[in-house]
Tab-separated table of C-alpha atoms and ligand atoms in Angstrom:
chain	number	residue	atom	x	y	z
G	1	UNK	CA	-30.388	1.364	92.856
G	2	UNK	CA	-33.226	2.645	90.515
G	3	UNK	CA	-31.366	5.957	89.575
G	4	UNK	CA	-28.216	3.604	88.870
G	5	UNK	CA	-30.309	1.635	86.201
G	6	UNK	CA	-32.211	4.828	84.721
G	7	UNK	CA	-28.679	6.396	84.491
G	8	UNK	CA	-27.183	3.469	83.064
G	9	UNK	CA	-30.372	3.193	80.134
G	10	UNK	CA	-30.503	6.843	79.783
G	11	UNK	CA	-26.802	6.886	78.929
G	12	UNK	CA	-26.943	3.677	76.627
G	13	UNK	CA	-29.895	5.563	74.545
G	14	UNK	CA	-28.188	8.255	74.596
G	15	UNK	CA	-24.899	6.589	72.924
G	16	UNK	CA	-27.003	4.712	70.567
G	17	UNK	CA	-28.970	7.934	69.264
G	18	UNK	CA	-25.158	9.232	68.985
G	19	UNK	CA	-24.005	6.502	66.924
G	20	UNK	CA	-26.999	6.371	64.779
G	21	UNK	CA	-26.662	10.099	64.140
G	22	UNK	CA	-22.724	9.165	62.936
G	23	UNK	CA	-24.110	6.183	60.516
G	24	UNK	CA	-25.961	8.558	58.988
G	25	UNK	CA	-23.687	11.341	58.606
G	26	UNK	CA	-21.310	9.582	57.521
G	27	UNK	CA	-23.158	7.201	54.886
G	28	UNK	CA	-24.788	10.594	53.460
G	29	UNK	CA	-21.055	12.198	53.240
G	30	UNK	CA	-19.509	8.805	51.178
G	31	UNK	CA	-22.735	8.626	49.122
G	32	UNK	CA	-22.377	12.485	48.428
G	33	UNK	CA	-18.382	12.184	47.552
G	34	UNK	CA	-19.193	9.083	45.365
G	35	UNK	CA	-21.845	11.319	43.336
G	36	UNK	CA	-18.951	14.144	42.930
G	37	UNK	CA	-16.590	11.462	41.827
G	38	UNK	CA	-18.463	10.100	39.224
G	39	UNK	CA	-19.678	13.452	37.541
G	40	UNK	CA	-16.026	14.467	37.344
G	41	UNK	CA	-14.805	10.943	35.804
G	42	UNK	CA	-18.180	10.731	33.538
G	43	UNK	CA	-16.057	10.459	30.611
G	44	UNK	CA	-15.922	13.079	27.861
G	45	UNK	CA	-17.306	11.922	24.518
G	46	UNK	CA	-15.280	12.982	21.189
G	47	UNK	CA	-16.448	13.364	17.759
G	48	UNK	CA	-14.368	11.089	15.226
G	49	UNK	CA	-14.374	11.152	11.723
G	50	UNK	CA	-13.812	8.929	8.733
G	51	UNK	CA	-14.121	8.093	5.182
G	52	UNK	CA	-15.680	4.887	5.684
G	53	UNK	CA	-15.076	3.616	2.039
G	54	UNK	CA	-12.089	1.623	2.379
G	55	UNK	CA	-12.341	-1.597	3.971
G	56	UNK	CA	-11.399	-3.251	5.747
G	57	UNK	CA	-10.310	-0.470	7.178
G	58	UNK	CA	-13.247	1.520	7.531
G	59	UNK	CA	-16.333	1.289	5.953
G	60	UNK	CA	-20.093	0.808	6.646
G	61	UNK	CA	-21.927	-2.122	7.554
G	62	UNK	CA	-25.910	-1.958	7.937
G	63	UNK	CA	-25.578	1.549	8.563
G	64	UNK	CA	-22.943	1.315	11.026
G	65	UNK	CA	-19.159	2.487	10.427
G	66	UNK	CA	-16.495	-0.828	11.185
G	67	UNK	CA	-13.282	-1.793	10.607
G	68	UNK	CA	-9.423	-2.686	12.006
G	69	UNK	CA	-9.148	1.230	12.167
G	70	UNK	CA	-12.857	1.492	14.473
G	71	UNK	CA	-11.855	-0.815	16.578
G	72	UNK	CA	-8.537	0.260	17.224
G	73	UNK	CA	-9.656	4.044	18.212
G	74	UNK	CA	-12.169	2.517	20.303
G	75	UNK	CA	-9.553	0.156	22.050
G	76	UNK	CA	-7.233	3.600	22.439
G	77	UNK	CA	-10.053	5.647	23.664
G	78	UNK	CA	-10.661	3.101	26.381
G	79	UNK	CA	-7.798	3.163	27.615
G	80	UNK	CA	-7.069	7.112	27.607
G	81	UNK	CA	-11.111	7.018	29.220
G	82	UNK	CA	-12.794	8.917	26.504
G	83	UNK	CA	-16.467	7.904	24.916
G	84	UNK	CA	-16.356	8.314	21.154
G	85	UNK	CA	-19.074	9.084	18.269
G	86	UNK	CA	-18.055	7.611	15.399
G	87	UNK	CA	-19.082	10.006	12.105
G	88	UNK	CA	-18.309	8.968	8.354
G	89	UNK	CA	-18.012	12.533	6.432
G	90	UNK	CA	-15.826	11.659	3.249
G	91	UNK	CA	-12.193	11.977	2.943
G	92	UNK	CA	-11.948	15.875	1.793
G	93	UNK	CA	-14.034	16.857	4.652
G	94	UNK	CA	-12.193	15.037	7.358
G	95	UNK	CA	-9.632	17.711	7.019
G	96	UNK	CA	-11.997	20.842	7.262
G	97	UNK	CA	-13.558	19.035	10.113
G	98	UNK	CA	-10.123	18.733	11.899
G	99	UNK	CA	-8.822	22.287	10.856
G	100	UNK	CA	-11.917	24.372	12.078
G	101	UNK	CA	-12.045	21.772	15.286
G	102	UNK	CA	-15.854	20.451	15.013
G	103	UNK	CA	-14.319	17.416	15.025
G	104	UNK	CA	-11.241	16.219	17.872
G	105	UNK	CA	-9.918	13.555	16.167
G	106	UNK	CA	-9.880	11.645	12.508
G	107	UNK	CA	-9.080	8.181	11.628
G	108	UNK	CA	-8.959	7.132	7.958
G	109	UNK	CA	-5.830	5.342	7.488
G	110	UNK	CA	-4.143	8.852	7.207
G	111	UNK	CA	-0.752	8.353	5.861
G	112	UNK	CA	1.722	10.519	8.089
G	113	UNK	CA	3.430	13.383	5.533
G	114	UNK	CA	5.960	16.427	6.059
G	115	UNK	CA	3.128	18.037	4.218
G	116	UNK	CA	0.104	17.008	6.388
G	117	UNK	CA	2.494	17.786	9.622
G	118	UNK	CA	2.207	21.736	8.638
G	119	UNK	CA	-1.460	21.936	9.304
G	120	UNK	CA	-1.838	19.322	11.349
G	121	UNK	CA	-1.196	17.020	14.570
G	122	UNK	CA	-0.528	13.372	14.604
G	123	UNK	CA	-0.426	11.036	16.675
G	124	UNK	CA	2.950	8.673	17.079
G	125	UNK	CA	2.775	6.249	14.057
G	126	UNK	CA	-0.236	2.865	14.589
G	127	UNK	CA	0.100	1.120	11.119
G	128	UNK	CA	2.330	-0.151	8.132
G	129	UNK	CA	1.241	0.222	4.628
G	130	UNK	CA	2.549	1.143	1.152
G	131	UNK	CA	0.489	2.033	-2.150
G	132	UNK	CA	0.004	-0.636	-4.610
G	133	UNK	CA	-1.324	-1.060	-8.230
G	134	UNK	CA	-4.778	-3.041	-9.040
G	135	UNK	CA	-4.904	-4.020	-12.062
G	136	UNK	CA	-7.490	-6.647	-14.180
G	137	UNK	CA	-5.476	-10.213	-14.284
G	138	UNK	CA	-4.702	-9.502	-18.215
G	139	UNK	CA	-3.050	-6.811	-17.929
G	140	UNK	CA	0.363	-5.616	-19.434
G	141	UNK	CA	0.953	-3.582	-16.510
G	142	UNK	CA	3.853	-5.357	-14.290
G	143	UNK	CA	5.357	-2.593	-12.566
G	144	UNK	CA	5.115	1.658	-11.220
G	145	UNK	CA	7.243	2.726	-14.621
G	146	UNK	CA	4.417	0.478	-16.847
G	147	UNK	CA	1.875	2.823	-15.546
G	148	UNK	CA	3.254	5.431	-17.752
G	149	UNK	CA	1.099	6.548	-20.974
G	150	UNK	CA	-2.076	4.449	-18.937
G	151	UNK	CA	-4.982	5.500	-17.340
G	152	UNK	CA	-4.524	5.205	-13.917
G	153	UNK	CA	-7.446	5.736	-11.112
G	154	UNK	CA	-6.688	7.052	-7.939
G	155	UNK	CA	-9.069	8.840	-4.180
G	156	UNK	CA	-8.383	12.545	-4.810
G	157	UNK	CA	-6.093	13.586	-2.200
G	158	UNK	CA	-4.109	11.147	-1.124
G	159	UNK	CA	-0.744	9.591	-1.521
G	160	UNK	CA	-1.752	7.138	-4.380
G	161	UNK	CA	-2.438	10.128	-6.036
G	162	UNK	CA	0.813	12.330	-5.309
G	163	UNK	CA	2.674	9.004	-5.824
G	164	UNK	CA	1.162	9.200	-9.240
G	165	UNK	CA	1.769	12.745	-9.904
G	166	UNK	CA	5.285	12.003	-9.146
G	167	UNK	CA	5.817	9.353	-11.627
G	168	UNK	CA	3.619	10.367	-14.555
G	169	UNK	CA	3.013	14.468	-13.970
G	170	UNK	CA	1.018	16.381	-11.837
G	171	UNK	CA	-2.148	17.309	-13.658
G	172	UNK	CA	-1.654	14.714	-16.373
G	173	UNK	CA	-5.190	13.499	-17.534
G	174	UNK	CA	-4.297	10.235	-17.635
G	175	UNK	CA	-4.540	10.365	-13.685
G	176	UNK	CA	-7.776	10.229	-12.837
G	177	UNK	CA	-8.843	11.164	-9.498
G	178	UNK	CA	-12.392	10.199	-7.176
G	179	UNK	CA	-14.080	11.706	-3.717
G	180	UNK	CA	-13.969	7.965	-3.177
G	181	UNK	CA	-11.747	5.034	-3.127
G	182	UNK	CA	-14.553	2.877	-4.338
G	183	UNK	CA	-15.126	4.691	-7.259
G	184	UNK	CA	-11.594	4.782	-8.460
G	185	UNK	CA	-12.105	0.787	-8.545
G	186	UNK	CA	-15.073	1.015	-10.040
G	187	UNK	CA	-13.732	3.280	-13.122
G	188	UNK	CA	-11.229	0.585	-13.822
G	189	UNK	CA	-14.094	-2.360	-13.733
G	190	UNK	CA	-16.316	-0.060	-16.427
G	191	UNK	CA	-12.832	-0.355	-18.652
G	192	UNK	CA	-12.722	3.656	-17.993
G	193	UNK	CA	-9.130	2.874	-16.011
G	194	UNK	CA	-6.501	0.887	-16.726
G	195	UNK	CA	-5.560	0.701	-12.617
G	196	UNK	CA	-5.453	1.417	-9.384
G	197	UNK	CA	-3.132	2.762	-7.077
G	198	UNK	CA	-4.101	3.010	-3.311
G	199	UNK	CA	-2.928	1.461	-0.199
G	200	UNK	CA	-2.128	-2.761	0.023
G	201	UNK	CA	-4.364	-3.540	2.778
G	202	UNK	CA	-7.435	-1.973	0.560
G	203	UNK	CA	-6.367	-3.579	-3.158
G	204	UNK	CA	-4.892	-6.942	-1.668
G	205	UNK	CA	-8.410	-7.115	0.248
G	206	UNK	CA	-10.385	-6.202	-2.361
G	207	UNK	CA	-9.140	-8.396	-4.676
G	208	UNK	CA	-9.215	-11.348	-2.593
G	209	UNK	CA	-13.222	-10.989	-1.790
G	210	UNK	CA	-13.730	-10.206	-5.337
G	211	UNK	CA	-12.350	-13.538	-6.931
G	212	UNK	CA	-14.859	-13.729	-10.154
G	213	UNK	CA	-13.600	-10.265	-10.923
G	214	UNK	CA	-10.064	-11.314	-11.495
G	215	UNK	CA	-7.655	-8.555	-10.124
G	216	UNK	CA	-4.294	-8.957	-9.454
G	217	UNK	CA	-2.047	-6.572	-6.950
G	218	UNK	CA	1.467	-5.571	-8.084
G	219	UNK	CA	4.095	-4.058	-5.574
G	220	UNK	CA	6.384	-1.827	-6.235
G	221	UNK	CA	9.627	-1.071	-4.447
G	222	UNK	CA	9.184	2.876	-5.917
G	223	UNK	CA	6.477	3.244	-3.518
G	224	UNK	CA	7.377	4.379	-0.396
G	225	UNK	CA	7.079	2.850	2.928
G	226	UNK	CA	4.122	4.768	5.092
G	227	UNK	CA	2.911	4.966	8.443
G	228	UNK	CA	-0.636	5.885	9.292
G	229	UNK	CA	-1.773	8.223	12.417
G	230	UNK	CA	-4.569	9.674	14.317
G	231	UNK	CA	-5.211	13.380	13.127
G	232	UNK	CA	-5.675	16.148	15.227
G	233	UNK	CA	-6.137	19.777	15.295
G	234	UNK	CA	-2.526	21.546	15.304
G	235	UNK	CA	-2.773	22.281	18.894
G	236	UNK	CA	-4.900	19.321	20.511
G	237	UNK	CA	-4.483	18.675	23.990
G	238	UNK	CA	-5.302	15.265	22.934
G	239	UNK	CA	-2.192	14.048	21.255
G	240	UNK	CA	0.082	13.553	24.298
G	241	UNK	CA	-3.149	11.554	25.913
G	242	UNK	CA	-3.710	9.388	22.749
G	243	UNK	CA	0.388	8.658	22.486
G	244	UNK	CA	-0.044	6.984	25.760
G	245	UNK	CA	-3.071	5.411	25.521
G	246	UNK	CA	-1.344	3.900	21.593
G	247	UNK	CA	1.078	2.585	23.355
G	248	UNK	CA	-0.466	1.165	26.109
G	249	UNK	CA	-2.322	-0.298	23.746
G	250	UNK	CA	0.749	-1.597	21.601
G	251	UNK	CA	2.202	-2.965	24.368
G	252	UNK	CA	-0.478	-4.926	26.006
G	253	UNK	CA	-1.821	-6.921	23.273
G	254	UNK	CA	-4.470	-5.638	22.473
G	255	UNK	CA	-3.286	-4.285	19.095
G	256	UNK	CA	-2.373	-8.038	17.991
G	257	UNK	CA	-5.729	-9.002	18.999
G	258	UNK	CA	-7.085	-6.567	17.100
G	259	UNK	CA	-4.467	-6.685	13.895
G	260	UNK	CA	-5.261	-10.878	13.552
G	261	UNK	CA	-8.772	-10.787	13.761
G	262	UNK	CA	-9.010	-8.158	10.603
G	263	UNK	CA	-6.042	-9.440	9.190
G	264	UNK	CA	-5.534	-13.039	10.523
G	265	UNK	CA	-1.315	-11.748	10.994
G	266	UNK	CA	0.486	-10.821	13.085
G	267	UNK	CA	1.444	-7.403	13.363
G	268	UNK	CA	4.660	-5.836	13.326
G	269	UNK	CA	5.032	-3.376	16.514
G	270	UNK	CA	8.795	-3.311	16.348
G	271	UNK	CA	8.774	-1.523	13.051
G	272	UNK	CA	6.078	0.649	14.744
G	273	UNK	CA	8.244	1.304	17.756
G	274	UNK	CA	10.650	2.060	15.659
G	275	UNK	CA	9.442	5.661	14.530
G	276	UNK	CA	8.558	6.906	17.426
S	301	LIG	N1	-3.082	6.420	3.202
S	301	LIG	C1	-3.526	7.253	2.140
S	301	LIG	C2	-3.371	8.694	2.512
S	301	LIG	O1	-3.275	9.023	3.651
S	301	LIG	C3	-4.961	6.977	1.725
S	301	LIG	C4	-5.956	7.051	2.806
S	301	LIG	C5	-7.371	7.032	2.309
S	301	LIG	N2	-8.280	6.754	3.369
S	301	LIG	C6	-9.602	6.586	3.195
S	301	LIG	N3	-10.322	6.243	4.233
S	301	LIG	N4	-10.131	6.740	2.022
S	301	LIG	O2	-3.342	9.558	1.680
């Protein structure tokens, strides 16, 4: 009877040293896997850049870069998984940044052009826009063909200023071209300009915070209809990624959310969806 019970006690010790050895071994081989995990999903920053100096779509607030465009990247990058670093550089160098790859990705209200598409990669299309002319509320201008024989101010570089080479001659003097948004507007409120051209969200805004200064925004049905994209290196890995990660976006609402609080609209995704 007594080597029954020691038996019976040796063999329960025995099983419960075995299953304590398992709880171990196995809570040390899911605690291990979880580590692995986690270092391959630790998500991979990228370096943005921008030429925050054209709100509201980007621009810099206290020393921090904001805007519909920052949020939206952010909202895109969230979804694809990817940690961004925000970096304002200017507009000219957004492209050198891009083309010798220190930076992945730019986003600057970039207007989508046959021209841009040789050097570069975009994503599918995120925004509406179309240039239009600032003027002072006195003004004679009332229309595009009006800006002929003025002085008109315009961000080097962009298509406010090839729309304006169009109409009134590339190299003309009377087009006079800025590093800087800003300080195309500001060369018309010193009288050195007799307008503006550069996208609507940018005039229309700036003329509506700026009421003492009395602008007024024309629109012209000369100017063409544009679409704005992410840029990327030519051969980015990224773009396919992002184009899913847009539309995800697009589709799930978060876009609107986005759009109304900048904008207090709603967007138009069809015409998006559209030109894809
Ligand atoms: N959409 C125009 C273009 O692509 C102007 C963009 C200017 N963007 C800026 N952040 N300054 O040429």
């Amino acid at each position: 009877m007594k080597t029954t019970r020691k038996a019976i006690w040796g063999i329960v010790l025995l099983l419960m040293a075995f299953l304590a050895a398992c709880g171990t071994t196995a809570e040390e081989t899911s605690s291990s896997q979880e580590e692995g995990q986690s270092e391959a999903e630790a998500p991979k920053k990228l370096r943005v850049v921008t030429d925050a100096a054209y709100a509201p779509m980007e621009f810099q607030d206290k020393g921090e870069v904001v805007g519909f465009d920052i949020d939206f990247i952010k909202a895109v990058a969230e979804e694809a998984g990817y940690e961004l670093e925000v970096e304002h550089v200017g507009w000219d160098p957004i492209f050198v940044e891009i083309e010798s790859k220190r930076a992945d990705i730019a986003i600057s209200s970039i207007t989508i052009t046959e021209e841009r598409k040789q050097s570069y990669a975009f994503s599918v299309p995120y925004f509406q826009s179309t240039n239009k002319i600032l003027v002072p509320e006195g003004s004679d201008i009332q229309n595009a063909e009006n800006l002929k024989g003025k002085k008109v101010a315009v961000q080097n570089g962009t298509t406010g200023q090839m729309a304006m080479d169009a109409l009134i001659g590339k190299n003309d003097p009377n087009i006079k071209k800025f590093e800087d948004n800003n300080l195309a507007i500001m060369e018309m409120e010193s009288g050195g300009a007799d307008a503006v051209v550069a996208d609507n969200m940018i005039v229309e805004e700036y003329a509506k915070n700026n009421p003492d200064k009395k602008l007024k925004v024309i629109e012209d049905s000369a100017f063409d209809s544009e679409f704005y994209g992410l840029l990327f290196p030519q051969d980015s890995e990224l773009v396919e990624e992002f184009n899913k990660a847009i539309n995800a976006v697009l589709d799930n609402g978060t876009y609107s959310e986005i759009y109304q609080e900048w904008f207090g609209i709603e967007p138009n995704i069809k015409v998006l969806k559209e030109q894809q």
